[in-house]
Short mmCIF file of C-alpha atoms and ligand atoms in Angstrom, two decimals:
data_model
loop_
_atom_site.label_atom_id
_atom_site.label_comp_id
_atom_site.label_asym_id
_atom_site.label_seq_id
_atom_site.Cartn_x
_atom_site.Cartn_y
_atom_site.Cartn_z
CA MET A 1210 -11.31 -13.34 11.36
CA ALA A 1211 -9.57 -14.98 8.46
CA PHE A 1212 -5.85 -15.68 8.30
CA GLU A 1213 -4.94 -13.78 5.14
CA ARG A 1214 -2.45 -11.65 3.26
CA THR A 1215 -2.63 -8.07 2.08
CA LEU A 1216 -0.49 -5.84 -0.12
CA SER A 1217 1.10 -2.72 1.34
CA ILE A 1218 3.10 -0.03 -0.44
CA ILE A 1219 5.13 2.61 1.37
CA LYS A 1220 4.78 5.46 -1.12
CA PRO A 1221 7.56 7.80 -2.37
CA ASP A 1222 6.81 10.52 0.22
CA ALA A 1223 7.28 8.18 3.17
CA VAL A 1224 10.36 6.51 1.64
CA ALA A 1225 11.85 10.02 1.18
CA LYS A 1226 11.08 10.81 4.83
CA ASN A 1227 13.11 7.77 5.89
CA VAL A 1228 10.31 6.18 7.91
CA ILE A 1229 10.20 2.67 6.40
CA GLY A 1230 11.41 1.19 9.69
CA LYS A 1231 8.88 3.12 11.77
CA ILE A 1232 6.06 1.93 9.51
CA TYR A 1233 7.35 -1.68 9.59
CA SER A 1234 7.29 -1.53 13.40
CA ARG A 1235 3.61 -0.66 13.28
CA PHE A 1236 2.89 -3.72 11.15
CA GLU A 1237 4.90 -5.94 13.46
CA ASP A 1238 3.47 -4.47 16.67
CA ALA A 1239 -0.02 -5.17 15.30
CA GLY A 1240 0.88 -8.83 14.74
CA LEU A 1241 1.31 -8.61 10.96
CA LYS A 1242 4.23 -10.51 9.49
CA ILE A 1243 6.16 -9.24 6.45
CA VAL A 1244 6.28 -12.28 4.16
CA ALA A 1245 7.64 -10.62 1.00
CA ALA A 1246 9.25 -7.22 0.40
CA ARG A 1247 10.87 -5.35 -2.45
CA MET A 1248 12.06 -1.80 -2.98
CA THR A 1249 11.55 -0.58 -6.52
CA HIS A 1250 10.98 2.49 -8.64
CA LEU A 1251 7.73 1.92 -10.51
CA SER A 1252 7.52 2.57 -14.23
CA ARG A 1253 4.65 4.71 -15.50
CA GLU A 1254 3.14 1.59 -17.10
CA GLN A 1255 3.26 -0.35 -13.81
CA ALA A 1256 1.68 2.50 -11.84
CA GLU A 1257 -1.04 3.01 -14.47
CA GLN A 1258 -1.81 -0.69 -14.47
CA PHE A 1259 -1.79 -1.00 -10.68
CA TYR A 1260 -4.22 1.93 -10.29
CA SER A 1261 -6.24 1.18 -13.46
CA VAL A 1262 -9.44 1.02 -11.37
CA HIS A 1263 -9.03 4.81 -10.95
CA LYS A 1264 -8.20 5.60 -14.58
CA GLU A 1265 -11.34 7.69 -15.16
CA ARG A 1266 -10.92 9.70 -11.95
CA PRO A 1267 -9.69 13.32 -12.13
CA PHE A 1268 -6.73 12.59 -9.86
CA PHE A 1269 -5.42 9.63 -11.92
CA LYS A 1270 -2.56 11.39 -13.72
CA ALA A 1271 -1.39 13.16 -10.55
CA LEU A 1272 -1.57 9.86 -8.65
CA VAL A 1273 0.56 8.07 -11.25
CA ASP A 1274 3.04 10.98 -11.43
CA PHE A 1275 3.37 10.85 -7.65
CA MET A 1276 3.79 7.07 -7.49
CA ILE A 1277 6.70 7.21 -9.96
CA SER A 1278 8.35 10.25 -8.37
CA GLY A 1279 10.73 8.11 -6.28
CA PRO A 1280 11.31 4.63 -4.94
CA VAL A 1281 8.55 2.71 -3.15
CA MET A 1282 8.74 -0.16 -0.66
CA ILE A 1283 6.28 -2.94 -1.44
CA GLN A 1284 5.38 -5.72 1.00
CA ALA A 1285 2.94 -8.55 1.51
CA LEU A 1286 1.67 -8.71 5.09
CA GLU A 1287 0.21 -11.81 6.67
CA GLY A 1288 -1.92 -12.36 9.74
CA GLU A 1289 -5.39 -12.66 11.21
CA GLY A 1290 -7.64 -10.14 9.47
CA ALA A 1291 -4.61 -8.66 7.70
CA VAL A 1292 -6.61 -6.61 5.17
CA ALA A 1293 -8.73 -4.78 7.76
CA LYS A 1294 -5.88 -4.57 10.28
CA ASN A 1295 -3.63 -2.85 7.74
CA ARG A 1296 -6.44 -0.45 6.74
CA ASP A 1297 -6.90 0.41 10.45
CA LEU A 1298 -3.18 1.05 10.85
CA MET A 1299 -3.17 3.26 7.70
CA GLY A 1300 -6.05 5.57 8.65
CA ALA A 1301 -8.33 7.49 6.28
CA THR A 1302 -7.22 8.36 2.73
CA ASP A 1303 -7.09 12.06 3.65
CA PRO A 1304 -4.52 12.39 6.47
CA GLN A 1305 -6.45 15.37 7.87
CA LYS A 1306 -9.34 12.98 8.51
CA ALA A 1307 -7.19 10.08 9.70
CA ASP A 1308 -7.45 9.03 13.34
CA LYS A 1309 -4.64 10.05 15.66
CA GLY A 1310 -1.87 7.49 15.83
CA THR A 1311 -2.48 6.09 12.35
CA ILE A 1312 0.30 5.95 9.76
CA ARG A 1313 -1.32 8.60 7.58
CA ALA A 1314 -2.02 10.93 10.50
CA ASP A 1315 1.61 10.67 11.60
CA PHE A 1316 3.54 10.51 8.31
CA ALA A 1317 1.36 11.83 5.44
CA ASP A 1318 1.13 15.40 4.21
CA SER A 1319 -1.92 15.42 1.94
CA ILE A 1320 -4.53 13.23 0.24
CA ASP A 1321 -2.23 12.78 -2.76
CA ALA A 1322 0.97 12.23 -0.80
CA ASN A 1323 -0.52 9.92 1.81
CA ALA A 1324 2.37 7.62 2.76
CA VAL A 1325 0.87 4.18 2.22
CA HIS A 1326 -1.32 1.98 0.07
CA GLY A 1327 -3.19 -1.03 1.39
CA SER A 1328 -5.47 -3.53 -0.37
CA ASP A 1329 -9.12 -2.80 0.40
CA SER A 1330 -10.42 -6.38 0.18
CA SER A 1331 -9.16 -9.93 0.32
CA ASP A 1332 -9.92 -10.40 -3.40
CA ASN A 1333 -7.97 -7.28 -4.33
CA ALA A 1334 -5.15 -8.37 -2.05
CA ARG A 1335 -4.72 -11.58 -4.08
CA ILE A 1336 -4.66 -9.60 -7.33
CA GLU A 1337 -2.25 -6.97 -5.98
CA ILE A 1338 0.12 -9.50 -4.38
CA GLY A 1339 0.12 -11.42 -7.66
CA PHE A 1340 0.94 -8.19 -9.50
CA PHE A 1341 4.11 -7.50 -7.50
CA PHE A 1342 5.09 -10.92 -6.19
CA PRO A 1343 4.07 -13.44 -8.86
CA GLU A 1344 6.67 -15.84 -7.46
CA ILE A 1345 5.10 -16.31 -4.02
CA ASP A 1346 2.35 -18.73 -3.19
CA ILE A 1347 -0.70 -16.52 -2.71
CA TYR A 1348 -3.01 -19.27 -1.52
CA LEU A 1349 -3.77 -19.45 2.17
CA ARG A 1350 -2.80 -22.36 4.31
N1 LIG B 1502 -6.35 10.01 -4.25
C1 LIG B 1502 -6.10 11.33 -4.56
N2 LIG B 1502 -7.14 12.22 -4.52
C2 LIG B 1502 -8.40 11.83 -4.19
C3 LIG B 1502 -8.64 10.49 -3.88
C4 LIG B 1502 -7.59 9.59 -3.91
O1 LIG B 1502 -4.97 11.70 -4.84
O2 LIG B 1502 -9.31 12.68 -4.17
C5 LIG B 1502 -5.23 9.06 -4.29
C6 LIG B 1502 -4.68 8.78 -2.91
O3 LIG B 1502 -3.27 8.70 -2.98
C7 LIG B 1502 -5.28 7.43 -2.58
C8 LIG B 1502 -5.31 6.77 -3.96
O4 LIG B 1502 -5.65 7.83 -4.85
O5 LIG B 1502 -4.49 6.74 -1.65
C9 LIG B 1502 -6.31 5.66 -4.11
O6 LIG B 1502 -7.59 6.12 -3.71
P1 LIG B 1502 -8.52 5.23 -2.78
O7 LIG B 1502 -9.86 5.88 -2.77
O8 LIG B 1502 -8.44 3.81 -3.26
O9 LIG B 1502 -7.89 5.40 -1.32
P2 LIG B 1502 -7.07 4.43 -0.37
O10 LIG B 1502 -7.61 3.04 -0.56
O11 LIG B 1502 -5.62 4.54 -0.77
O12 LIG B 1502 -7.29 4.96 1.02
#
């Protein structure tokens, strides 16, 4: 496993539910370290740019509307196999299909309000961390 970083976003539904701390505990209990963090309210332009890979998908507008509906908590996580570890902690995109004990199974309501985002590859993690934290050194030790 590689020592790496990944980007995580606690989405507006989970911020509104007041479970940032509970979700952070899951990262920490799994051995992931929070190395950068910022709470922000995304602009439409930022959300559209961040999710531009999905711009032709039917759910794109609803996804952007949802992501700008309230504040989000954005963090870079670091650790052995951080990308895959975070995806395991998150669970499947659709919370109804997510394994028991995952963040989405426990805190998400639907496929569109699904509590968290996590980079899906190491390459995307570098791009996504650079998008939100241009000031931090994104190269691995
Ligand atoms: N999404 C949605 N409807 C769908 C598929 C995806 O609203 O049918 C949203 C959902 O919030 C998801 C995001 O689009 O988290 C990005 O989709 P992706 O397939 O990348 O899922 P993820 O990597 O977040 O599990």
